[in-house]
Coordinates of C-alpha atoms in Angstrom, one line a residue:
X1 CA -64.8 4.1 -56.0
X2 CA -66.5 4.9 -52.7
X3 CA -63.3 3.3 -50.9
X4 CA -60.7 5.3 -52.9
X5 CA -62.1 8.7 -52.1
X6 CA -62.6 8.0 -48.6
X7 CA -59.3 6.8 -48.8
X8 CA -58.4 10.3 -50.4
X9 CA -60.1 12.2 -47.6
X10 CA -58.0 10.7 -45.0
X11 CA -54.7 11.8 -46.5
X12 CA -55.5 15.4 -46.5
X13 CA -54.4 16.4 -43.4
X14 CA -50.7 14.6 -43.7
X15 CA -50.4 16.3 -46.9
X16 CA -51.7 19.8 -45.5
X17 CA -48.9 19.4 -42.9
X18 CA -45.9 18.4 -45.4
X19 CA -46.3 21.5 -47.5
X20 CA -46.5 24.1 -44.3
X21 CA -43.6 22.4 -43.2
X22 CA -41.8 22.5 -46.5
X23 CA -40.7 19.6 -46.6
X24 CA -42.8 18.9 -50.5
X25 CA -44.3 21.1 -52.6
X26 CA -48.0 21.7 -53.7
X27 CA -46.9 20.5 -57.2
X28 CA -45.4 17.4 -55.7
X29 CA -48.6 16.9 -53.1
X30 CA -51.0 16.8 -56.3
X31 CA -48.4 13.9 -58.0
X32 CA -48.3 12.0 -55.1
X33 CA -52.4 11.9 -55.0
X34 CA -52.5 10.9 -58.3
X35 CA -50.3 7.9 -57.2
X36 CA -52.2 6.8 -54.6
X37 CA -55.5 7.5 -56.4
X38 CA -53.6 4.9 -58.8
X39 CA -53.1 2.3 -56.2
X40 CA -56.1 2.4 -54.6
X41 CA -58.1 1.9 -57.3
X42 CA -56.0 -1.0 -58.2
X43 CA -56.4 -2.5 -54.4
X44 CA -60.6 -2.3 -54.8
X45 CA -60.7 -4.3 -58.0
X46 CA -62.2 -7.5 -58.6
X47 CA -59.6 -9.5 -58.0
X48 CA -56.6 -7.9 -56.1
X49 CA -53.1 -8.7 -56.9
X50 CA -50.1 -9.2 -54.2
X51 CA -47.8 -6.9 -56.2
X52 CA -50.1 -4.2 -56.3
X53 CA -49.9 -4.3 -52.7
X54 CA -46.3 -4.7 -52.7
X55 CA -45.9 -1.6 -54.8
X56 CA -48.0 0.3 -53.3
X57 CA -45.9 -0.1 -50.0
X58 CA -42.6 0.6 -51.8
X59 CA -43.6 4.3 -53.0
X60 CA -44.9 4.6 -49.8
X61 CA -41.5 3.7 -48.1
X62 CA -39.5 5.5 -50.8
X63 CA -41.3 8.7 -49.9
X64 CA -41.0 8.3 -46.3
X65 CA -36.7 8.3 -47.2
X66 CA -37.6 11.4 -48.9
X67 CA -39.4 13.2 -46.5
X68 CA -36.9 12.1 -44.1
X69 CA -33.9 13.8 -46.0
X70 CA -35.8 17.1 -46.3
X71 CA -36.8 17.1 -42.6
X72 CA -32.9 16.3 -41.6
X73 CA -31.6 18.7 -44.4
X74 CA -34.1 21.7 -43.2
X75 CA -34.0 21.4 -39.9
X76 CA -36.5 24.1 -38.2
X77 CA -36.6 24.9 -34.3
X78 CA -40.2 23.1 -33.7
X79 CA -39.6 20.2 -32.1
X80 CA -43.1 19.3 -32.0
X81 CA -44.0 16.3 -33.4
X82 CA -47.0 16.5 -36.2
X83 CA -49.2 14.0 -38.4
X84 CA -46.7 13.9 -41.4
X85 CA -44.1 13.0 -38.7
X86 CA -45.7 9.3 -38.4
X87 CA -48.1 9.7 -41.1
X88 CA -46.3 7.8 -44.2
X89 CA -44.8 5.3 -41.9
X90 CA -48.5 5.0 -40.5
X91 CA -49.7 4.1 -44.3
X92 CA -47.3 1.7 -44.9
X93 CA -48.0 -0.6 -42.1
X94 CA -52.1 0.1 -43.2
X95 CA -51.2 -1.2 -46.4
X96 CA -49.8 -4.8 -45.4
X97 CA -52.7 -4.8 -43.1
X98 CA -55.0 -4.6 -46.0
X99 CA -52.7 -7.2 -47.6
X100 CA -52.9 -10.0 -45.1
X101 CA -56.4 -9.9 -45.1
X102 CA -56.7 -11.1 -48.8
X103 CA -53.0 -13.0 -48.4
X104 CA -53.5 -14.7 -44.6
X105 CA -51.8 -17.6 -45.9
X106 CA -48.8 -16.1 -47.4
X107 CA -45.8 -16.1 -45.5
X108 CA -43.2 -14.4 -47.4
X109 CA -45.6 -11.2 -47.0
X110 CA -45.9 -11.8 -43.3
X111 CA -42.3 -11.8 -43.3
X112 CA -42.0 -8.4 -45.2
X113 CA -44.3 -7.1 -43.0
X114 CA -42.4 -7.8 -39.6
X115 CA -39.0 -7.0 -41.3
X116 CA -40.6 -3.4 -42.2
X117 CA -42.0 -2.8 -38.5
X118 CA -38.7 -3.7 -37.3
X119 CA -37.2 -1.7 -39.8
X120 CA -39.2 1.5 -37.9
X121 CA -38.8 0.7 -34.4
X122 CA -42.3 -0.5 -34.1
X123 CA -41.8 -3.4 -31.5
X124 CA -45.1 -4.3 -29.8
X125 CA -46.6 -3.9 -33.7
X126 CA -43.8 -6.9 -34.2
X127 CA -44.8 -8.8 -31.3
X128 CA -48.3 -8.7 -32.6
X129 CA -47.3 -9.2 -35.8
X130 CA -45.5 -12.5 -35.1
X131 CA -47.9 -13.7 -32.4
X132 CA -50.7 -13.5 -35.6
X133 CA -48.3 -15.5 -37.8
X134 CA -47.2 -18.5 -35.5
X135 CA -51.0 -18.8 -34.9
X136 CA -51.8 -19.2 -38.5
X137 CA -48.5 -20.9 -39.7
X138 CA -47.4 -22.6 -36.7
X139 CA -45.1 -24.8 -38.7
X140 CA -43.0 -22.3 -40.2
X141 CA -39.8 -22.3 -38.5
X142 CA -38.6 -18.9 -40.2
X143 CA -41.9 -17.4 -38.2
X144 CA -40.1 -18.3 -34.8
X145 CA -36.5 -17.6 -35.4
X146 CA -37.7 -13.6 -36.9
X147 CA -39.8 -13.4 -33.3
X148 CA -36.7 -15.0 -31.0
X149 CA -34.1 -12.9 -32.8
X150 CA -36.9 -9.9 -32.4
X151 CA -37.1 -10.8 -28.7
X152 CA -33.1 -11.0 -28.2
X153 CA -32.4 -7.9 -29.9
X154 CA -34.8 -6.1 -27.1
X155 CA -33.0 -8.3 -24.3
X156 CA -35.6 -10.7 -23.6
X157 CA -33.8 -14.0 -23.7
X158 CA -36.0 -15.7 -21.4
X159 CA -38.7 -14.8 -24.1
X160 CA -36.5 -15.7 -27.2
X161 CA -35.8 -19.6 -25.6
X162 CA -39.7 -19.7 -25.1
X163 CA -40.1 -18.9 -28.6
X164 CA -38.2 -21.4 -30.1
X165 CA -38.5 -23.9 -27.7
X166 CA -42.4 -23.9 -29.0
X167 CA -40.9 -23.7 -32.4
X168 CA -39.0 -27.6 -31.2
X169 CA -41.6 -28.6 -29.9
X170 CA -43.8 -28.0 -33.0
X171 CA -40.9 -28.7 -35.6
X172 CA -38.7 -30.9 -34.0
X173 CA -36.9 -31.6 -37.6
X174 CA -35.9 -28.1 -38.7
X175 CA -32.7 -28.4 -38.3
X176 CA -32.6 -24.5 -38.8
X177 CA -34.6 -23.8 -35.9
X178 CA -32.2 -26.3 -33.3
X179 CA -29.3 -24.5 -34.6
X180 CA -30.7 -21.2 -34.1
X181 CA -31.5 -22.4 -30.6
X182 CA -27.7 -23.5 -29.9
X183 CA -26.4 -20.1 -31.4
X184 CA -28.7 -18.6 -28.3
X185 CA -27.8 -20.3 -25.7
X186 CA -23.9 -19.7 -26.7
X187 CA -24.5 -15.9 -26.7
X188 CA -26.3 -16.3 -23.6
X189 CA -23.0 -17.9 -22.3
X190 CA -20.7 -15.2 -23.6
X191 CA -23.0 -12.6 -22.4
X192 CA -23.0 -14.3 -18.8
X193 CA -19.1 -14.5 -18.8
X194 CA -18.7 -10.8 -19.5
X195 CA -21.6 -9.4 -17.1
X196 CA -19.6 -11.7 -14.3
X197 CA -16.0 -10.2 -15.2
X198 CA -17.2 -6.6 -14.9
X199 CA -18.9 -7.7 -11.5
X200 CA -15.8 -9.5 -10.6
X201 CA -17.4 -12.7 -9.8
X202 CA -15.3 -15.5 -10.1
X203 CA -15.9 -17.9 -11.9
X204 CA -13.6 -20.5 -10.8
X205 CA -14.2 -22.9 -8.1
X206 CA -12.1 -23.9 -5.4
X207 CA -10.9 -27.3 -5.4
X208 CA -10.9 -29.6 -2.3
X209 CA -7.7 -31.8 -3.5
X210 CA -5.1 -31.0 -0.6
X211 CA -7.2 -30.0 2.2
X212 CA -5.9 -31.1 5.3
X213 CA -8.4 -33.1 7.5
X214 CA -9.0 -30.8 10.5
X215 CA -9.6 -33.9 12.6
X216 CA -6.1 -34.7 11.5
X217 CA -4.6 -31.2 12.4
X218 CA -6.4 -30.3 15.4
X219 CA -7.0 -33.5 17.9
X220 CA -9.2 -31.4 19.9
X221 CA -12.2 -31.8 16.9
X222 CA -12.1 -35.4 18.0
X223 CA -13.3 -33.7 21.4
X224 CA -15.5 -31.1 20.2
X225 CA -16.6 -32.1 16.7
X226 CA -18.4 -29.3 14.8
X227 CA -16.7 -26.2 16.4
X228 CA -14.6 -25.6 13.2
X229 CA -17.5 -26.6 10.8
X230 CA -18.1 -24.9 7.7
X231 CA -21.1 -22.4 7.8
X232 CA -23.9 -23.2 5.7
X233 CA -24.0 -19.8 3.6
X234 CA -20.2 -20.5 2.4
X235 CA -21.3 -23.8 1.0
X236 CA -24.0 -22.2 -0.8
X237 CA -21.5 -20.1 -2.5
X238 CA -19.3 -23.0 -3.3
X239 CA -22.2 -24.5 -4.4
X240 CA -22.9 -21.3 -6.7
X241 CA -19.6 -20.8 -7.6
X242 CA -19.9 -24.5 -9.1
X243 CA -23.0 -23.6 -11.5
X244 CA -21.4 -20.7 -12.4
X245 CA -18.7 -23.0 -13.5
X246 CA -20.8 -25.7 -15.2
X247 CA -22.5 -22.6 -17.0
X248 CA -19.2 -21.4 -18.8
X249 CA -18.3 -24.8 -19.9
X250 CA -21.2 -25.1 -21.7
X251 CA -23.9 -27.1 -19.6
X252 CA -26.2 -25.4 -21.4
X253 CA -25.7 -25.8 -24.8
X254 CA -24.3 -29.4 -24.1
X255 CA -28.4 -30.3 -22.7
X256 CA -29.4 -28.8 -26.0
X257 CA -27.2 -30.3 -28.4
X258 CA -28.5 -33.6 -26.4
X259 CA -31.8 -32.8 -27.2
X260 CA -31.6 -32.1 -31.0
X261 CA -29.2 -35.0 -31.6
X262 CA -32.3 -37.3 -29.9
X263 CA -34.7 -35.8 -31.6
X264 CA -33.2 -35.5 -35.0
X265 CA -30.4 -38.1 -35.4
X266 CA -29.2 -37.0 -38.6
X267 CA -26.0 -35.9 -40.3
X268 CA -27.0 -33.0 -41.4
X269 CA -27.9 -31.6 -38.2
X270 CA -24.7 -32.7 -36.6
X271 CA -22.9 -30.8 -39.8
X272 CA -24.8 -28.0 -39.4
X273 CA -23.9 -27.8 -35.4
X274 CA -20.4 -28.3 -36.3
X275 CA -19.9 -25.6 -38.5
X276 CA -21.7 -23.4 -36.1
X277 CA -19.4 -24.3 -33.2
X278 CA -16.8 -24.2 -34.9
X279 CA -17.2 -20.9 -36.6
X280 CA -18.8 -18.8 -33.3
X281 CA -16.9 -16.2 -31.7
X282 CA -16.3 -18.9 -28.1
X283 CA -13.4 -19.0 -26.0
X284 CA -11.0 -22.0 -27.4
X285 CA -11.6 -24.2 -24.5
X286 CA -15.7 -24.2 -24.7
X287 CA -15.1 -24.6 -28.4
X288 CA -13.5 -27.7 -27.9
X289 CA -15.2 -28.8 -24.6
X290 CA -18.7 -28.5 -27.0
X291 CA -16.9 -29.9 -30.5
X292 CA -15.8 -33.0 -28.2
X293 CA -19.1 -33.2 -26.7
X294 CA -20.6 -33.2 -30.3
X295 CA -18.2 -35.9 -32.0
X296 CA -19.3 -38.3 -28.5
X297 CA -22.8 -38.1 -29.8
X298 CA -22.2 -38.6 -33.3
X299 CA -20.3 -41.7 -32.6
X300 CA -23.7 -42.9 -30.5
X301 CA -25.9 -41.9 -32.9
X302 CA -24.7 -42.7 -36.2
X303 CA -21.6 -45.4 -35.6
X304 CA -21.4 -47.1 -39.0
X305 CA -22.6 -43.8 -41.6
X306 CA -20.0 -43.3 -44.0
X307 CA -20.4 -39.4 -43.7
X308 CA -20.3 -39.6 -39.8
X309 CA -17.3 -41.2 -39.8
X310 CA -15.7 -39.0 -41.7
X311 CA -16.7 -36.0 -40.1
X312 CA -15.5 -37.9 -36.9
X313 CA -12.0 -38.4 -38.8
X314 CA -12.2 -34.4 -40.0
X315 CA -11.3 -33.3 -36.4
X316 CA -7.8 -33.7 -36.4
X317 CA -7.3 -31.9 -39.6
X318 CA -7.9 -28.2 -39.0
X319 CA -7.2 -25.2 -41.8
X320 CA -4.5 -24.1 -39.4
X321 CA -2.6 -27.2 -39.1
X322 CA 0.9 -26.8 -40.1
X323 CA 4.4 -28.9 -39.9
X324 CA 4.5 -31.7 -37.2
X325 CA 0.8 -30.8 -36.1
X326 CA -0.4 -31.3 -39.3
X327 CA 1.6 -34.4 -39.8
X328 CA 0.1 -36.1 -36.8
X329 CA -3.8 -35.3 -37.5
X330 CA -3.2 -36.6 -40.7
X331 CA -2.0 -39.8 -39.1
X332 CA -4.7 -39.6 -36.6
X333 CA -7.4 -39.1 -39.2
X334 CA -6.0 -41.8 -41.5
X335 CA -6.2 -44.2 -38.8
X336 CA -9.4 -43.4 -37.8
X337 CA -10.8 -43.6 -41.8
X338 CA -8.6 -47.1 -42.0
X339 CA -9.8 -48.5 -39.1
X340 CA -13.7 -48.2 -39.9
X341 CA -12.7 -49.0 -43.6
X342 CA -11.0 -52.0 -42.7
X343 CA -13.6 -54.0 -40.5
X344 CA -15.6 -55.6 -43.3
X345 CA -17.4 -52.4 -43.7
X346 CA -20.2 -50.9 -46.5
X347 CA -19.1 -49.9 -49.9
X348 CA -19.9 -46.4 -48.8
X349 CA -17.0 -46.4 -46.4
X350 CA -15.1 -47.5 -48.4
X351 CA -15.5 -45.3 -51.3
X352 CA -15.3 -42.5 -47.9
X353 CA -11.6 -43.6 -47.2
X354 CA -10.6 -43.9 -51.0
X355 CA -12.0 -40.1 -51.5
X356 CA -9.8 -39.2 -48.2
X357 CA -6.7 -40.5 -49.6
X358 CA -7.1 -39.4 -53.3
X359 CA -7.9 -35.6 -51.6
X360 CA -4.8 -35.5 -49.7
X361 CA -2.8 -36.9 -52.2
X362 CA -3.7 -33.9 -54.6
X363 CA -2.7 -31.1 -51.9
X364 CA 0.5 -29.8 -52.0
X365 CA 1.5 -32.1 -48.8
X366 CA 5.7 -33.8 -48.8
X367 CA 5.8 -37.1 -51.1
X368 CA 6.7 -39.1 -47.7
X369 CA 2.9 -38.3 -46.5
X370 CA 1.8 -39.1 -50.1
X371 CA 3.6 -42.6 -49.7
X372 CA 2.2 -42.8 -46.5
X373 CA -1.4 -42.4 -47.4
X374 CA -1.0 -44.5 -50.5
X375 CA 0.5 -47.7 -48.8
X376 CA -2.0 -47.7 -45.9
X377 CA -4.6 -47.7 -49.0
X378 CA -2.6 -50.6 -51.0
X379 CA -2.8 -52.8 -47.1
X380 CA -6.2 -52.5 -47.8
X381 CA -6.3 -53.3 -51.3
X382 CA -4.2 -56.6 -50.8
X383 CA -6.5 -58.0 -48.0
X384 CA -7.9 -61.8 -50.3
X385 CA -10.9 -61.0 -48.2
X386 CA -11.5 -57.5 -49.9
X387 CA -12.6 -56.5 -53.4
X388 CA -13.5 -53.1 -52.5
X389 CA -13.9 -51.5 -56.0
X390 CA -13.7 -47.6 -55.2
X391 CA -10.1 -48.6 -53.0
X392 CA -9.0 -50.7 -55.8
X393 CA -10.0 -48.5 -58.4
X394 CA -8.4 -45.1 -56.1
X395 CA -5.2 -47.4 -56.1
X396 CA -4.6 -47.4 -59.6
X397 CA -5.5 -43.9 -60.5
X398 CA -3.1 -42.8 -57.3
X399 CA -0.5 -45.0 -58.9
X400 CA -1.4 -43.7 -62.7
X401 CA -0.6 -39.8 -61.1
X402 CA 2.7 -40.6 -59.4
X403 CA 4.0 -43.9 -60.2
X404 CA 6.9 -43.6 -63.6
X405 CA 7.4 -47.5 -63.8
X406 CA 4.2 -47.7 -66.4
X407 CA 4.6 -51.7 -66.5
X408 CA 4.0 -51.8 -62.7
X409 CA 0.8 -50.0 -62.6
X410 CA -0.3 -51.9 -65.7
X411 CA 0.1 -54.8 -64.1
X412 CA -1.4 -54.1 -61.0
X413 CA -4.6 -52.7 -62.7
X414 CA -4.7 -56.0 -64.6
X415 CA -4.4 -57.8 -61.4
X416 CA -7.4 -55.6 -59.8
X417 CA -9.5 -56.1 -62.3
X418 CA -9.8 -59.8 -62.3
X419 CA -10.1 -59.4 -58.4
X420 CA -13.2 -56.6 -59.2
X421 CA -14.5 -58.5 -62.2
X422 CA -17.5 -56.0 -63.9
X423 CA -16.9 -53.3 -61.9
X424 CA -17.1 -50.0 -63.8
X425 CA -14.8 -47.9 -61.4
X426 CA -12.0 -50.2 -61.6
X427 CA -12.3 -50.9 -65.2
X428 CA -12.2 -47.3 -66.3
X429 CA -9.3 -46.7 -64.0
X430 CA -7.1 -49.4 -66.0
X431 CA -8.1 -47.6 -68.7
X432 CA -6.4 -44.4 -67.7
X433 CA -3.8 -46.2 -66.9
X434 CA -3.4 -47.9 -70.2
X435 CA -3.9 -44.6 -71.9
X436 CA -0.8 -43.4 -70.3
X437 CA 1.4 -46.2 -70.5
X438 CA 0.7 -48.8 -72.5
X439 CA 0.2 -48.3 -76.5
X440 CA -3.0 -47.8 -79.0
X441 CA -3.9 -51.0 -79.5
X442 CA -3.5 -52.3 -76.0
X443 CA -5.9 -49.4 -75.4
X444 CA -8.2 -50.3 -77.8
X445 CA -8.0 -54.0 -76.7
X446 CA -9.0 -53.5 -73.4
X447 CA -11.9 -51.1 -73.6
X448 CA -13.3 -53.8 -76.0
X449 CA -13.1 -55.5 -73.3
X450 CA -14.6 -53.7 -70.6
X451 CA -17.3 -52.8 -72.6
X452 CA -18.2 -56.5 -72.8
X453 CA -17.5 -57.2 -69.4
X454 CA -18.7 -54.3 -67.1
X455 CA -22.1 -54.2 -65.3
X456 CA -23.8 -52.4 -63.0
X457 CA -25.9 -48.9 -63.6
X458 CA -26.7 -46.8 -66.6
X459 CA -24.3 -44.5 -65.5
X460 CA -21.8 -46.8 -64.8
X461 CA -22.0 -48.8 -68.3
X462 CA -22.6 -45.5 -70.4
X463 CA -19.5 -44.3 -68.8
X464 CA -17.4 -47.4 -69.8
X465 CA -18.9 -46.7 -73.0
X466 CA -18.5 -43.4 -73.9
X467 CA -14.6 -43.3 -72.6
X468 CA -12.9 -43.9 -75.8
X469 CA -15.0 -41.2 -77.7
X470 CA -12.7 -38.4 -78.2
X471 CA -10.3 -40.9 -78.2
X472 CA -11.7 -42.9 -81.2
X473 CA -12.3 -39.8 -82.7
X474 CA -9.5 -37.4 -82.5
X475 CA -6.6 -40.6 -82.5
X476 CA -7.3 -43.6 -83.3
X477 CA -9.7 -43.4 -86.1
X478 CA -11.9 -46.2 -85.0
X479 CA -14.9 -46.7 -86.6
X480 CA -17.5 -45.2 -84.7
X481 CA -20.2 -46.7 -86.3
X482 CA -18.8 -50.1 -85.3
X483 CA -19.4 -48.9 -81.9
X484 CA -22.5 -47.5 -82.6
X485 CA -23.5 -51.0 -84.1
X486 CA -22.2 -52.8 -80.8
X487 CA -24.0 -50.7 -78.9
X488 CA -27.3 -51.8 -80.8
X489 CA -26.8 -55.4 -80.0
X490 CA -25.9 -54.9 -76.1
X491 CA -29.2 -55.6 -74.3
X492 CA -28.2 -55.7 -71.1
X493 CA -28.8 -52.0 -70.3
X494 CA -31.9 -50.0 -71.7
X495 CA -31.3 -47.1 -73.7
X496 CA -27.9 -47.7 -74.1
X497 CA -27.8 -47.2 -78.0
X498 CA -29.4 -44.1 -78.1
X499 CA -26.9 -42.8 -75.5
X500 CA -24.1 -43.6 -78.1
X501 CA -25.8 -41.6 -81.0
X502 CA -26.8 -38.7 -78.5
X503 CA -22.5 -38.7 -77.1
X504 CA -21.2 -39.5 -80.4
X505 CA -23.0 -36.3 -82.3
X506 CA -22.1 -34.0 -79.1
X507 CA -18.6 -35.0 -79.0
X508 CA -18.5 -34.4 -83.3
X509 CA -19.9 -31.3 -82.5
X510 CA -17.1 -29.9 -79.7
X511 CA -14.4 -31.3 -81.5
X512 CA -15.2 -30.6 -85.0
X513 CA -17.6 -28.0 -84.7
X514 CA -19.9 -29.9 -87.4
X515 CA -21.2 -33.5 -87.4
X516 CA -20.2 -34.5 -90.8
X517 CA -16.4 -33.9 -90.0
X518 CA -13.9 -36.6 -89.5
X519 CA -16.1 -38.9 -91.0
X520 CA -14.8 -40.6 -94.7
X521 CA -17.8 -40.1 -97.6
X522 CA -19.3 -43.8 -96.6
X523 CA -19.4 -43.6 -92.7
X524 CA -21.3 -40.2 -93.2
X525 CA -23.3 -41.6 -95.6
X526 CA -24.0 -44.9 -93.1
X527 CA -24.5 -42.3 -90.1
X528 CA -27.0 -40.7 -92.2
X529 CA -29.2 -43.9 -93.2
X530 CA -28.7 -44.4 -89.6
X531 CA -30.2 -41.7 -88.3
X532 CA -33.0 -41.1 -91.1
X533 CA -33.5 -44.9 -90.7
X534 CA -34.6 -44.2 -87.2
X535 CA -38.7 -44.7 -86.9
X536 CA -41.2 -45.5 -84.3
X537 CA -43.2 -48.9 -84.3
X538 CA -45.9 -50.2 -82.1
X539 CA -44.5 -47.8 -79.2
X540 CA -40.9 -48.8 -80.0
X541 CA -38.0 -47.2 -81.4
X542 CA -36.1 -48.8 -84.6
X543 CA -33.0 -47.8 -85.8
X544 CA -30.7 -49.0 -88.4
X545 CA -33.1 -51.9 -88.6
X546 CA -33.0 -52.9 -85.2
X547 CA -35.7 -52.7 -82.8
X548 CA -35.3 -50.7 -79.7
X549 CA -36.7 -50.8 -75.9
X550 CA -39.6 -48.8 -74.9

């Protein structure tokens, strides 16, 4: 308890000062040492606890608001600054201190301790602050973006690009950190252009295209070469007025993007840079001098990624596209997605394109761009060399949404899936299709069928699988226990039966509210043996009799 009253003792003269100056009361000055008495004494305990820290620094900033509102609303004529004046603000900043020495290696409390310093003004305590925390967490890159920003919001950019640079340098894949670099150097930029429009610099450079040769004008310099020569000092200027240029279209910014795309080839990073560039308040043409600059590197860096490519193919479609403009990026785009889809490319791409086209066929875009999006994707379709199953299988649903002539579509999705064989997507777009245009038991027919035929992953087959649910349930009235039994005997995918029971009691559950319902006196009763039939053995489930995986 020695630590608490010594602790007491140096709060006396703060709180001597805050009742002469009226700001609190002796009643109040007694209740706030009883508070403090409180959260000191849980500070010196055995084992110290980060809230009680925390809380102790919130009533400590709560009463600083106070004491601030009382001081603005009774303003007296001293202007003499006293010990309550920096006192409370004093205690908060002792109070994280006392923190970090139990907490060093928590950085969320670092960080609430910088944001509070900044919070008061305090900058060299912030300089210290963050200097401490990069030396003990030199690979957090939240550490060096709080000390740049810190650093630019006191105009120090030369000490905010040092900063981060050593942030780089130290975590060259925080993709955070390069685009907080980026977003510098562009409001360096902005900040340069205006600085040299109030000086009245210009910024433009003269260009030498239609210069006369003087040797040409004046046959006396063939004579006396040199005696019209340009001085030395106006080439420096050209010379100047050249960087100045390069600087405005984005040099800069261009070196650094090189730099993160080098060390950090990713797509995320070149999303991320996208969406900043795109987004920050830059003149239109460094906007699109940088985006162009971007989409050069992407192409180098990543040439055959599904998601590059179609963040390539995403630059001719802009929000604000409308009429003829928005016609021909969608043409452009199009014919950037069907050109990389077309060249014996991945799945992925594939399955990029088909997404493209399905999008843009839901938007409320004229039919002739609809048909125009939906042939291109039925050229790829038709190629013998091709069995793309996400472009067949976006195809038939495309066709299902828009198409009237049912018999077409059915026979087209009949046609695709021979070409796809046991693929899942293309299986369980047929089936849509047959839902809407062909009759029950053509339905039924063919999802007993796809269920046989269809391989690939869990998800996949229990898809297939599960389709015809509601269907069987709410239409139909197929036996679901048949189903349930089929599913027992297919062994080609793990798990699969217990799937069924799990889909088949949720989907009696949302549509009947109960599981006994829709179900006559004997399935119930068959369901039930079923389930209470259902035991373990050796490590292994059996259910209905039949012996389950692991």
């Amino acid at each position: 308890m020695e630590r608490v009253q010594f602790q007491q003792e140096q709060m006396l003269d703060e709180l001597k000062d805050l009742v002469e100056k009226h700001l609190f009361t002796e009643k109040e000055v007694k209740q706030i040492v009883k508070k403090r008495t409180a959260f000191e004494t849980a500070l010196v305990r055995r084992v110290a606890q980060k809230a009680d820290f925390l809380r102790y620094a919130s009533y400590e900033m709560g009463l600083e608001q106070l004491r601030r509102k009382r001081a603005a609303r009774t303003k007296s004529e001293s202007t003499i600054p006293s010990i309550s004046d920096y006192a409370l603000v004093r205690r908060q900043f002792q109070i994280f201190e006392r923190a970090l020495k139990k907490f060093k290696s928590d950085v969320a409390l670092w960080i609430q301790y910088i944001q509070v310093a900044q919070r008061e003004g305090a900058r060299a305590l912030v300089g210290r602050i963050t200097a401490r925390a990069l030396q003990l967490h030199p690979n957090q890159p939240a550490l060096y973006i709080l000390a740049a920003s810190h650093e630019l919001n006191h105009q120090s950019p030369s000490s905010a690009r040092t900063l981060l640079q050593r942030g780089i340098r130290l975590n060259a894949e925080s993709i955070e950190l390069w685009r907080e670099y980026v977003k510098m150097e562009l409001g360096f930029i902005e900040n340069l252009r205006r600085r040299w429009e109030i000086l009245g610099i210009d910024t433009t450079v003269p260009s030498n295209q239609g210069r006369e040769d003087p040797a040409a004008a004046d046959p006396s310099n063939l004579i006396m070469p040199g005696v019209d020569k340009v001085p030395a000092e106006e080439e420096e200027v050209d010379d100047g007025a050249e960087a100045r240029k390069e600087i405005l279209q984005g040099a800069i910014v261009k070196s650094v993007i090189d730099s993160a795309a080098q060390a950090l080839p990713k797509l995320e990073l070149f999303k991320t840079l996208r969406t900043l560039l795109t987004e920050y308040p830059s003149p239109s043409s460094l906007r699109e001098t940088l985006l162009e600059h971007l989409y050069k590197l992407l192409k180098e860096k990543l040439p055959d990624n599904a998601g590059a490519i179609k963040l390539r193919a995403g630059r001719f479609l802009t929000p604000e596209l409308k009429g003829e403009a928005l016609v021909e990026g969608l043409r452009r785009a199009n014919g950037e997605l069907l050109e990389a889809a077309g060249r014996d490319a991945d799945e992925e791409i594939c399955q990029v394109y088909a997404t493209f086209v399905e999008e843009w066929c839901g938007t409320a875009i004229d039919g002739n761009l609809k048909e125009y999006l939906i042939s291109t994707l039925r050229s790829l379709c038709q190629q013998k060399h091709r069995a793309s199953p996400s472009l067949l299988a976006a195809h038939i649903r495309l066709l299902t949404n828009t198409e009237d002539g049912g018999s077409k579509v059915l026979g087209l999705a009949r046609k695709y899936c021979k070409k796809a064989g046991t693929s899942a997507p293309v299986w369980l777009a047929r089936l849509e299709a047959e839902k809407r245009f062909g009759d029950p038991a053509a339905v039924d027919r063919v999802w007993r069928e796809a269920r046989r035929v269809v391989r690939g992953t869990v998800e996949e087959v229990e898809a297939v699988w599960t389709w015809g649910l509601i269907l069987s349930v709410g239409d139909t009235g197929m036996e679901i226990q048949e189903l349930v039994q089929e599913s027992m005997r297919e062994g080609s995918v793990g798990g699969l039966h217990e799937k069924q029971l799990m889909s088949y009691v949720r989907v009696l559950h949302e549509v009947h509210g109960k599981p006994e319902a829709g179900l006559g006196s004997d399935q119930g009763a068959d369901m039930g043996h079923m389930a209470s039939g259902s035991r373990t053995s050796g490590g292994r489930q059996v259910v209905g009799g039949a012996v389950l995986g692991e």
